[in-house]
Short mmCIF file of C-alpha atoms and ligand atoms in Angstrom, two decimals:
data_model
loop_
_atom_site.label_atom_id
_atom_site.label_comp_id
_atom_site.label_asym_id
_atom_site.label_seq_id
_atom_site.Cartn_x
_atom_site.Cartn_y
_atom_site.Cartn_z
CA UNK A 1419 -14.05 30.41 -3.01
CA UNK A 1420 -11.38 27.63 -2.97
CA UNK A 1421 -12.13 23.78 -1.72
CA UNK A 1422 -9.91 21.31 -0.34
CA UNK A 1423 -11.22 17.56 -0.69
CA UNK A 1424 -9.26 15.06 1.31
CA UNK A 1425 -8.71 12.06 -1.01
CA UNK A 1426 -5.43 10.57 -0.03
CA UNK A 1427 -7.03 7.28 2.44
CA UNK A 1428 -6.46 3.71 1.76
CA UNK A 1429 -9.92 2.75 2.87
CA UNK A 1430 -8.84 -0.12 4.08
CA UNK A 1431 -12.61 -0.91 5.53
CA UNK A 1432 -13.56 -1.27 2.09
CA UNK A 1433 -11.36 -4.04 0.83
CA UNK A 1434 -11.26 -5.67 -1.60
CA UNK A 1435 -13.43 -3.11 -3.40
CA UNK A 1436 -10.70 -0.38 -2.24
CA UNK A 1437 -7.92 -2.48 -3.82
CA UNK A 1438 -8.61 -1.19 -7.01
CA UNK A 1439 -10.18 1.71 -6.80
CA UNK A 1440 -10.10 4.74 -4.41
CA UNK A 1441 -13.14 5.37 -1.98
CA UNK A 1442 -13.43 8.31 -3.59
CA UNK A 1443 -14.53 6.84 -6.87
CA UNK A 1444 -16.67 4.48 -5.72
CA UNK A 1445 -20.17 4.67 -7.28
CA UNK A 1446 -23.04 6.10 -5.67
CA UNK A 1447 -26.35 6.01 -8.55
CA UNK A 1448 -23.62 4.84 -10.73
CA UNK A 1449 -21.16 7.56 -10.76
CA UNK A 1450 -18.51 8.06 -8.49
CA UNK A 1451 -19.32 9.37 -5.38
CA UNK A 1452 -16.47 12.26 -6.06
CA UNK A 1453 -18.64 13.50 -9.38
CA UNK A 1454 -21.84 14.21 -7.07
CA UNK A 1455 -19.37 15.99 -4.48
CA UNK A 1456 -17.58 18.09 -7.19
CA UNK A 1457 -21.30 18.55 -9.09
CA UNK A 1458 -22.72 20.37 -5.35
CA UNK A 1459 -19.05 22.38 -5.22
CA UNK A 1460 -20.00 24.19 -8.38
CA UNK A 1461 -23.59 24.67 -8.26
CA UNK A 1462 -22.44 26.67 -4.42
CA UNK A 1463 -20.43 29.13 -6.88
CA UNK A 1464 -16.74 27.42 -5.84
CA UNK A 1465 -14.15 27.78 -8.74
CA UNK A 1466 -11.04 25.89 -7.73
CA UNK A 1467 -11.05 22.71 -5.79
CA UNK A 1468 -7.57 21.40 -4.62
CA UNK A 1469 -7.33 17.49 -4.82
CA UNK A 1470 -5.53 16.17 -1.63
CA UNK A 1471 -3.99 12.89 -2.83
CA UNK A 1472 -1.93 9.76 -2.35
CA UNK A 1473 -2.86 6.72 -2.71
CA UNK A 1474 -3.92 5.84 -6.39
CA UNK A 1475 -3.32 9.12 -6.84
CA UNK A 1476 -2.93 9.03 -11.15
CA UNK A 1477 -7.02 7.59 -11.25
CA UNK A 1478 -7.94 11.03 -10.27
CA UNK A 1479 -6.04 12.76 -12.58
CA UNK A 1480 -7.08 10.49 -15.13
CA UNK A 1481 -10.78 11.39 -14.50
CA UNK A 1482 -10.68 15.20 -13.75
CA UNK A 1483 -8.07 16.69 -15.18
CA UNK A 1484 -7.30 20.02 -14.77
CA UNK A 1485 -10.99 21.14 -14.73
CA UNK A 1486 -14.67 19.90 -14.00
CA UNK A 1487 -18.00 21.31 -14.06
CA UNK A 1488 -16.36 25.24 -14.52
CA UNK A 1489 -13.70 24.64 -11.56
CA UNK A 1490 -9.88 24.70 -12.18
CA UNK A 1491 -8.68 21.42 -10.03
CA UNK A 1492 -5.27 21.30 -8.79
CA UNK A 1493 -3.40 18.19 -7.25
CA UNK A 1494 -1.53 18.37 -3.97
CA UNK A 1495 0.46 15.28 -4.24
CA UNK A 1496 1.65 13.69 -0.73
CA UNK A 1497 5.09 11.98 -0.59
CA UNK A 1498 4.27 10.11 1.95
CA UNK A 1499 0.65 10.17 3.75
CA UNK A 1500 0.07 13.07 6.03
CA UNK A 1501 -3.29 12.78 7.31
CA UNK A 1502 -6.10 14.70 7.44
CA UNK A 1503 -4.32 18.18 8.98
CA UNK A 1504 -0.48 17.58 7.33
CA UNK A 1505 -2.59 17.10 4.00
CA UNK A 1506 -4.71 20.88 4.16
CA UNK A 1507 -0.53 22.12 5.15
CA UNK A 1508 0.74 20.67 2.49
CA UNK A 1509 -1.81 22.28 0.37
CA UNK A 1510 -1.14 25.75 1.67
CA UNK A 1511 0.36 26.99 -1.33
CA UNK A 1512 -2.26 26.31 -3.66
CA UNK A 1513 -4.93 27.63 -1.41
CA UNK A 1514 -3.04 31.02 -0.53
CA UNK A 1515 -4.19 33.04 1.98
CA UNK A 1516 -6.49 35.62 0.69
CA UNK A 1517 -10.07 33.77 2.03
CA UNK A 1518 -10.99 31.05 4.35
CA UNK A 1519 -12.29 28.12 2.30
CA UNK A 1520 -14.08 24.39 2.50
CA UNK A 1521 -12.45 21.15 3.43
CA UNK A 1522 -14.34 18.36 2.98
CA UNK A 1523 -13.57 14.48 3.86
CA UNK A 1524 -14.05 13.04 0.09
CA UNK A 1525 -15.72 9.98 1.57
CA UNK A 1526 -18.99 10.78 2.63
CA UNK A 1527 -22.17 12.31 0.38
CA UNK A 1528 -24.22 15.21 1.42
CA UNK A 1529 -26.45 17.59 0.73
CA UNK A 1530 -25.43 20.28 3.04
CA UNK A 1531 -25.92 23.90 2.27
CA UNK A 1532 -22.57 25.09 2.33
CA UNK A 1533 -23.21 28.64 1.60
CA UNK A 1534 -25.32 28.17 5.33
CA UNK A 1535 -22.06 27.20 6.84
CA UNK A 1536 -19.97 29.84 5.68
CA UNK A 1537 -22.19 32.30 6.17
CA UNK A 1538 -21.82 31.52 10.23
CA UNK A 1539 -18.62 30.88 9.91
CA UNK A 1540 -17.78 34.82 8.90
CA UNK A 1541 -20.36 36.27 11.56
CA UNK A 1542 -18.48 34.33 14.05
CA UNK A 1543 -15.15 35.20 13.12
CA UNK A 1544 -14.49 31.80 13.76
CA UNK A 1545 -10.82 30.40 12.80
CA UNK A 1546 -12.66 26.91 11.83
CA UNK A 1547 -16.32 25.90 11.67
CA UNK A 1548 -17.35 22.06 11.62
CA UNK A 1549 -20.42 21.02 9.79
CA UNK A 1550 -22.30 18.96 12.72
CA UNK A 1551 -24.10 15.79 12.30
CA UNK A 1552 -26.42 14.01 14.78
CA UNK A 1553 -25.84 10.07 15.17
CA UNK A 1554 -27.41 7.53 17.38
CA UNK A 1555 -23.39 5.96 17.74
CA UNK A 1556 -20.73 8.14 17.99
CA UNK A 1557 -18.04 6.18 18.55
CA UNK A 1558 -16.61 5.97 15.37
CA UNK A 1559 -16.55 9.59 14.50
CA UNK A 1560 -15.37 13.06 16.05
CA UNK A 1561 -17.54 14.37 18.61
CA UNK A 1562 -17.84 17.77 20.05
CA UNK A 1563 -19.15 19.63 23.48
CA UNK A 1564 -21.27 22.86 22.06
CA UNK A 1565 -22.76 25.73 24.08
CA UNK A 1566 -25.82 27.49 23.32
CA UNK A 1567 -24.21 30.08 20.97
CA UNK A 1568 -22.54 27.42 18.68
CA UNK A 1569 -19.13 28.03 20.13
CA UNK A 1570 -17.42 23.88 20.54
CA UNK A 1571 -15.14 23.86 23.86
CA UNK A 1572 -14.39 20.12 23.38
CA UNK A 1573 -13.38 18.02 20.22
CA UNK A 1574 -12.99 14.61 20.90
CA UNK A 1575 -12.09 11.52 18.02
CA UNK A 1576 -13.27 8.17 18.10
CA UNK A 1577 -13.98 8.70 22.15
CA UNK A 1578 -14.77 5.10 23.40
CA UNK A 1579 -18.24 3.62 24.06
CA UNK A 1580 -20.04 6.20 26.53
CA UNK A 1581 -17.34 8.45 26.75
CA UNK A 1582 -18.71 10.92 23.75
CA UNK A 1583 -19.26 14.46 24.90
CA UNK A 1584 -22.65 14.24 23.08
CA UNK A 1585 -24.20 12.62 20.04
CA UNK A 1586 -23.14 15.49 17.56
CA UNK A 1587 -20.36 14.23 14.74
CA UNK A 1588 -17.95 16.08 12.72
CA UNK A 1589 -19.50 15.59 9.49
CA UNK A 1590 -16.28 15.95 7.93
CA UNK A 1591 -17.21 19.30 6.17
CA UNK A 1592 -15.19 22.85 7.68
CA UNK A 1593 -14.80 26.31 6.54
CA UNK A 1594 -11.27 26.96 7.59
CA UNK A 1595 -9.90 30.80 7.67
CA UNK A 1596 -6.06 30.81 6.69
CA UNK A 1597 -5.04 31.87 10.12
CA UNK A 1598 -5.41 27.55 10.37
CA UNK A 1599 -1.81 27.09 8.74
CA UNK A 1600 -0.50 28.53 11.54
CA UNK A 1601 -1.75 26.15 13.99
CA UNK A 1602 -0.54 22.70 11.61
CA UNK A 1603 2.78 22.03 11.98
CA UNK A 1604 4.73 21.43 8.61
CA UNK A 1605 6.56 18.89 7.34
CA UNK A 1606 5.04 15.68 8.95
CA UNK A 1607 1.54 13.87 9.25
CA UNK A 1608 -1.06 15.65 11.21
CA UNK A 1609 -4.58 14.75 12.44
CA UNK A 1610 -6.54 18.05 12.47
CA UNK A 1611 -9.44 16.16 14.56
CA UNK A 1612 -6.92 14.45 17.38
CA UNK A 1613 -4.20 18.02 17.53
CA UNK A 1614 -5.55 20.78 15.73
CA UNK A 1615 -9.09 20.85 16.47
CA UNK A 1616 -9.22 20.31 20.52
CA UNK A 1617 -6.46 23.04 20.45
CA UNK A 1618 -8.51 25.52 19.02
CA UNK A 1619 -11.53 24.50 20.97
CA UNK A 1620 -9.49 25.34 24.29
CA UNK A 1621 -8.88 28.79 22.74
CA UNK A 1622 -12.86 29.67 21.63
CA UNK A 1623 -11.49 30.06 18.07
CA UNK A 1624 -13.96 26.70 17.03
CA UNK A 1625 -17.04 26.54 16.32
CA UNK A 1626 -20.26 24.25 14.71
CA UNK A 1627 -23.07 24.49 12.67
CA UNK A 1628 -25.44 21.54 13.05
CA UNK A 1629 -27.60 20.35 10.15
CA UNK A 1630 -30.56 17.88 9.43
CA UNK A 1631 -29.68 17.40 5.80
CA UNK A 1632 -28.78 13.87 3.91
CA UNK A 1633 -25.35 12.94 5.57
CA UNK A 1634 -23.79 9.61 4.60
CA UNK A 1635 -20.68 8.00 5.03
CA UNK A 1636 -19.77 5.61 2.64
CA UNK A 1637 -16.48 4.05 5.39
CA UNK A 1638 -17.65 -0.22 5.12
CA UNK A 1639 -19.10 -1.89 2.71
CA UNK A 1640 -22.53 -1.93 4.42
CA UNK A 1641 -22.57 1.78 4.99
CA UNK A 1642 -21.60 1.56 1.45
CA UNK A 1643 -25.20 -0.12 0.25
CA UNK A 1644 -26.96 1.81 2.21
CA UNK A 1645 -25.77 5.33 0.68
CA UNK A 1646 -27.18 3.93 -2.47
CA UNK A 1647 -30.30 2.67 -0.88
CA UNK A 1648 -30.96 6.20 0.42
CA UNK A 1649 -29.56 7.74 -2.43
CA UNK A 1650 -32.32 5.57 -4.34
CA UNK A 1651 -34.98 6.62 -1.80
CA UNK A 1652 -34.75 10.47 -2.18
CA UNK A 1653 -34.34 9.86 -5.97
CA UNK A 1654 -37.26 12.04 -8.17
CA UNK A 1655 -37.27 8.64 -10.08
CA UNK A 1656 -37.92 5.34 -8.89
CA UNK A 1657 -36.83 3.54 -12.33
CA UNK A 1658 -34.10 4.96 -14.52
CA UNK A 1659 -33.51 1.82 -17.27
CA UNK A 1660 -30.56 3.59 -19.04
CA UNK A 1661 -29.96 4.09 -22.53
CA UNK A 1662 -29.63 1.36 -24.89
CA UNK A 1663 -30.69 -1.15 -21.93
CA UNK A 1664 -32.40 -4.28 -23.07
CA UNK A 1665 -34.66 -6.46 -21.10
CA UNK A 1666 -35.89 -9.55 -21.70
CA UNK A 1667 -39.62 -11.14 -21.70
CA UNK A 1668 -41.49 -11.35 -18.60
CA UNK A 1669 -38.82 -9.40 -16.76
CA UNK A 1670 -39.91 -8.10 -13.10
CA UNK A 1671 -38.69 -5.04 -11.94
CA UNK A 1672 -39.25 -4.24 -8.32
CA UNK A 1673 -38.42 -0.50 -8.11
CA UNK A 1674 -36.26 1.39 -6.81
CA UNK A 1675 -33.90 0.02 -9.26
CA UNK A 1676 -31.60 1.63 -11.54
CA UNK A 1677 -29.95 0.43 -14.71
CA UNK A 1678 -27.19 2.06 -16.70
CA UNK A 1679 -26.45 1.89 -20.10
CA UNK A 1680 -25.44 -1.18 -22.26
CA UNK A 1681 -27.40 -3.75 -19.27
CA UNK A 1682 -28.81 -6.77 -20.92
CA UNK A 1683 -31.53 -8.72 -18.53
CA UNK A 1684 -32.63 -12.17 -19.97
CA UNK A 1685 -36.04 -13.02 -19.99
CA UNK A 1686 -38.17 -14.50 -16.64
CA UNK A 1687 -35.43 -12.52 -14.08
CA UNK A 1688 -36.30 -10.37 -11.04
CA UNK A 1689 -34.50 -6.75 -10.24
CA UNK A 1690 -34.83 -5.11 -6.77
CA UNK A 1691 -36.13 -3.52 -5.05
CA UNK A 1692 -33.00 -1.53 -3.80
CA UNK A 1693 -31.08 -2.74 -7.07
CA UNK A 1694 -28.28 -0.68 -8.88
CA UNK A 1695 -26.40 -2.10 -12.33
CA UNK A 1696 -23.70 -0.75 -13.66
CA UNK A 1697 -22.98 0.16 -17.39
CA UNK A 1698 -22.97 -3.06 -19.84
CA UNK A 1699 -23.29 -5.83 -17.20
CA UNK A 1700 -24.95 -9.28 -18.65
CA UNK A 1701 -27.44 -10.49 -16.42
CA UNK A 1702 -28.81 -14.35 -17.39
CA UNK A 1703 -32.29 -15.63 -17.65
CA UNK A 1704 -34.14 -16.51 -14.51
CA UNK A 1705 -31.88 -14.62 -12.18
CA UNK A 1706 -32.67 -12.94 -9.11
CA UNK A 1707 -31.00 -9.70 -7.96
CA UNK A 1708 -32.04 -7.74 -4.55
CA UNK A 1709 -30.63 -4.97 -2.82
CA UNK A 1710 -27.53 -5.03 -4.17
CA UNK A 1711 -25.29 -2.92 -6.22
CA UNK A 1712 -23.71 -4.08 -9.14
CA UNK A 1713 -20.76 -2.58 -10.66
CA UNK A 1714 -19.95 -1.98 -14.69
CA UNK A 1715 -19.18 -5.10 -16.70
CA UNK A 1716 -20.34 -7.71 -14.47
CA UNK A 1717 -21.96 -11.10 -15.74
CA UNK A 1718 -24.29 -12.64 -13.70
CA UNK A 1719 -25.34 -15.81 -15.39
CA UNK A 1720 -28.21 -18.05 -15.59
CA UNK A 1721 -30.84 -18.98 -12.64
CA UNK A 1722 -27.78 -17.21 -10.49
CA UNK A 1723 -29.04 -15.20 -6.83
CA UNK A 1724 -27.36 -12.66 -5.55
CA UNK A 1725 -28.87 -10.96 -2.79
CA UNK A 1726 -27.55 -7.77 -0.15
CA UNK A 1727 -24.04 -7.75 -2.03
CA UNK A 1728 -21.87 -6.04 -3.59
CA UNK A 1729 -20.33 -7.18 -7.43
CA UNK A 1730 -17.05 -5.80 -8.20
CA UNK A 1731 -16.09 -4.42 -11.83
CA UNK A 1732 -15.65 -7.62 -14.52
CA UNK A 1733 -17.18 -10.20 -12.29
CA UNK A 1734 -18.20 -13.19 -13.90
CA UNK A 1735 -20.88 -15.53 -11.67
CA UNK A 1736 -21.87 -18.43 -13.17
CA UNK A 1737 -25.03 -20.55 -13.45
CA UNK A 1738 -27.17 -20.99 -10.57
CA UNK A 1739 -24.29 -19.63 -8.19
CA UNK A 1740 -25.83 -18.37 -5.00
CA UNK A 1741 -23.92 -14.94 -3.65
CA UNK A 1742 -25.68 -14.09 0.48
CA UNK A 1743 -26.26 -11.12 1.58
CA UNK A 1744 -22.90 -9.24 3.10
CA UNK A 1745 -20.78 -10.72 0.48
CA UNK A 1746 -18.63 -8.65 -1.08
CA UNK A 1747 -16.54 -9.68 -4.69
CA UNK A 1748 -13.40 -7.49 -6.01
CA UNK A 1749 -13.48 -6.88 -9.52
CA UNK A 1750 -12.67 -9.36 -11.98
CA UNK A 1751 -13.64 -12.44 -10.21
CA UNK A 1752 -15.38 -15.20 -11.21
CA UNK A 1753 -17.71 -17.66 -9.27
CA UNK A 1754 -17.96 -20.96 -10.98
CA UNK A 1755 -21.48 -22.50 -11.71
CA UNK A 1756 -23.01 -23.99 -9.15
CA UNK A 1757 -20.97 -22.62 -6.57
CA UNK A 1758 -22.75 -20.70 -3.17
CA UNK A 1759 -21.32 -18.63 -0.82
CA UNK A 1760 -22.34 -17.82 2.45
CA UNK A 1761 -23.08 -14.28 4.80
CA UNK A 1762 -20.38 -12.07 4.72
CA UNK A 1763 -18.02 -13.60 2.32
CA UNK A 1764 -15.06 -11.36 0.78
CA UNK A 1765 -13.33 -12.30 -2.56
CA UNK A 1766 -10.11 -10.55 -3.21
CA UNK A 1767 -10.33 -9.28 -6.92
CA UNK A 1768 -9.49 -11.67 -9.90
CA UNK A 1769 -9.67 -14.79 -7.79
CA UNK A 1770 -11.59 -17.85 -9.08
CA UNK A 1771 -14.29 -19.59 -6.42
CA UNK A 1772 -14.57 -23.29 -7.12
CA UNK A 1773 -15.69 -24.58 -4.32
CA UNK A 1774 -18.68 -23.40 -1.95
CA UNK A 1775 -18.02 -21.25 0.89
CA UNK A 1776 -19.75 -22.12 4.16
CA UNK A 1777 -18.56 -19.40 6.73
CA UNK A 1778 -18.01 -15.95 6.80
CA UNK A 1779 -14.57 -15.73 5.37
CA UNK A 1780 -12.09 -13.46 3.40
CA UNK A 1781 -10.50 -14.71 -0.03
CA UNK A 1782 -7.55 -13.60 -0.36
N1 LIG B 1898 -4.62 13.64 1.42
C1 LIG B 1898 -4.82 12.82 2.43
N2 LIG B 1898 -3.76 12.34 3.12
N3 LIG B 1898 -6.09 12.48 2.75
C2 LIG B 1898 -6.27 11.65 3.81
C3 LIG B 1898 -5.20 11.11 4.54
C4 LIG B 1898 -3.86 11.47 4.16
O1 LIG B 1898 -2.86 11.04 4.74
N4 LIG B 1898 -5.71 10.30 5.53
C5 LIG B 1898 -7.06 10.35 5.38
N5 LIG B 1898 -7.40 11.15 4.34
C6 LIG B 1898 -8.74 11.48 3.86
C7 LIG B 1898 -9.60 10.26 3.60
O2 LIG B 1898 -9.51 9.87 2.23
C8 LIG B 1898 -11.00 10.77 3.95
O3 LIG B 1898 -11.59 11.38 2.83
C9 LIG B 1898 -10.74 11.83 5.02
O4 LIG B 1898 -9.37 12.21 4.89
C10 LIG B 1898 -11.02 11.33 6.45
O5 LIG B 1898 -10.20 10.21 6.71
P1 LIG B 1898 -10.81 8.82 7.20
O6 LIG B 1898 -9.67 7.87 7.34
O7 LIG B 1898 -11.96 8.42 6.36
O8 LIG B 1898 -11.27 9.21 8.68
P2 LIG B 1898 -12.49 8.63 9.51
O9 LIG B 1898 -13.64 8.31 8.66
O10 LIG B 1898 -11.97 7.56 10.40
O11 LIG B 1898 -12.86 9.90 10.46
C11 LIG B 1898 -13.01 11.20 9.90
O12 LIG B 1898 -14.29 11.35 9.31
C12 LIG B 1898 -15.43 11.30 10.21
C13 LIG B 1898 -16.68 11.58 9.39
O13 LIG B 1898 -16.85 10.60 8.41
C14 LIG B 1898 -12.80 12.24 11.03
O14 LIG B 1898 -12.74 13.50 10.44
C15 LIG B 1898 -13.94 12.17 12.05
O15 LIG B 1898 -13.77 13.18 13.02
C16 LIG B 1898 -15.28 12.35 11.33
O16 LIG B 1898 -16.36 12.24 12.27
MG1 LIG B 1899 -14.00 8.20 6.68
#
């Protein structure tokens, strides 16, 4: 079996954390969210797994290689962005045509059981199956009109507020049979959910497979702290203090909370709950960290809060800075001492704050 992961966004929702990183590789426990999608790949028994990329396109190549976990990975390489259905054409080649195989949207995490949804996809002799998701709001996703025997005979994206056929999603996870290259046009960007997909529902060819299993998407930066808050929640372990971390005296650690490697905590601070640190971060004496996630290499310095955010790579935030819930800081800036900033305030990465910021704002 042969995987397609679409990786070529700009994840624009996610600035300035997306800046500098793809979406892809952002980290979910502290390890890119791609690693846990590649990780579930092998352990269903798939062996080659075709990259769809673009944007930052060399940081996955850097990181995977030509294999991962047992599975060859190949690279189809867009010139110039060709969305979700141009991208699985453009990768026709290296898939071949021998087998229908997965396509998954790189930016969510779940724990589906794809072997389920191919199995229904091959007694239905279905020319695509979509993994289906229930949702309270619809109306940023695909959703879809199915009958009783799991056959879709309406796809609709991003239909406005009330106008949703129902409150099933396109999860972003298919099993595609290669008969689908015949219905995406080459040589120009495609959207499989907004041509291909209501095409083939007209015809009967599409069908669903609904699921109750962890779905997350990971699209802005709040969705983003809450995959790792339920990624900490279904966690076996409610503390994981990786190696070599070192914590200070009279330390209190409200769990869940997870450290990685290399973390320092001085003495008298409080993690968590709903905390993650990334690899060889400094935190101060006295500080207080809560629901947040904190990426590798960060300093957070003395009697400094930081609370609901999200810390970039290389952020330095100095003494008794105060960082609100909703901010989020690109890597490599720092945050003088003294310095607050208010809800929702976005840093650009390597800027320097000196002065507080009031309002909700983006620093650019
Ligand atoms: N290779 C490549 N080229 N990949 C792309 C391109 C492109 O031009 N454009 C987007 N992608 C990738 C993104 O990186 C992401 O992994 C996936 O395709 C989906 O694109 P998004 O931009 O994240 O779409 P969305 O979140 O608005 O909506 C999609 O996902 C929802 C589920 O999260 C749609 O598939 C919806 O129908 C679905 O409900
Ligand atoms: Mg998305």
């Amino acid at each position: 079996m042969k995987a397609i992961i679409l990786a070529g966004g700009v994840g624009t929702r996610l600035r300035p954390l997306s800046c500098t990183r793809p979406k892809l590789l952002f980290p979910l426990l502290n390890k890119p969210l791609l690693d846990h999608t590649l990780e579930r790949l092998a352990e269903t028994g798939v062996k080659g797994v075709t990259l769809a990329v673009k944007f930052m396109a060399e940081s996955f190549m850097k990181r995977y290689g030509e294999s991962t976990n047992g599975m060859t990975i190949s690279y189809s390489k867009e010139k110039i962005p060709m969305w979700t259905g141009g991208a699985i054409k453009y990768a026709e080649e290296l898939i071949g045509h021998e087998d229908q195989f997965l396509v998954l949207n790189g930016d969510i995490f779940t724990t589906i059981d794809y072997r389920g949804l191919i199995h229904e996809h091959k007694e239905n002799e279905a020319v695509a199956t979509i993994a289906l998701y229930s949702v309270e709001d619809p109306s940023r996703y695909g959703t879809v009109k199915l009958t009783d025997d799991n056959r879709i005979t309406q796809f609709v994206e991003k239909a406005p507020l009330g106008k949703a056929p129902s409150n099933l999603i396109n999860a972003g996870v298919y099993v595609l049979d290669p008969e689908i290259f015949d219905y995406i046009p080459a040589g120009r960007p495609v959207s499989i959910e907004r041509e291909v997909f209501p095409k083939l529902a007209k015809q009967g060819k599409l069908f669903g497979h609904t699921f109750t299993d962890i779905w997350i998407d990971i699209g802005k930066p709040e969705d983003y702290l809450r995959a790792n808050k339920i990624m900490l929640d279904v966690s076996t372990k409610k503390r994981l203090i990786g190696f070599g971390a070192k914590l200070g005296a009279e330390v209190v650690i409200n769990d869940p909370v997870m450290v990685d490697s290399g973390v320092t905590v001085g003495e008298n601070s409080q993690i968590g709950p709903y905390v993650i640190v990334g690899r060889d971060t400094v935190l101060g004496r006295n500080v207080l960290l809560e629901n947040s996630v904190v990426f590798p290499e960060a300093t957070i310095s003395d009697n400094a809060t930081v609370r609901g955010a999200v810390i970039g790579e290389a952020v330095t935030i100095g003494e008794n800075a105060r960082i609100s819930e909703g901010c989020v800081i690109g890597d490599y800036v720092t945050i003088n001492d003294n310095i607050t900033l208010s809800k929702h305030v976005t840093v650009c990465h390597s800027k320097e704050v000196k002065e507080n910021v009031s309002e909700s704002t983006n620093i650019i």
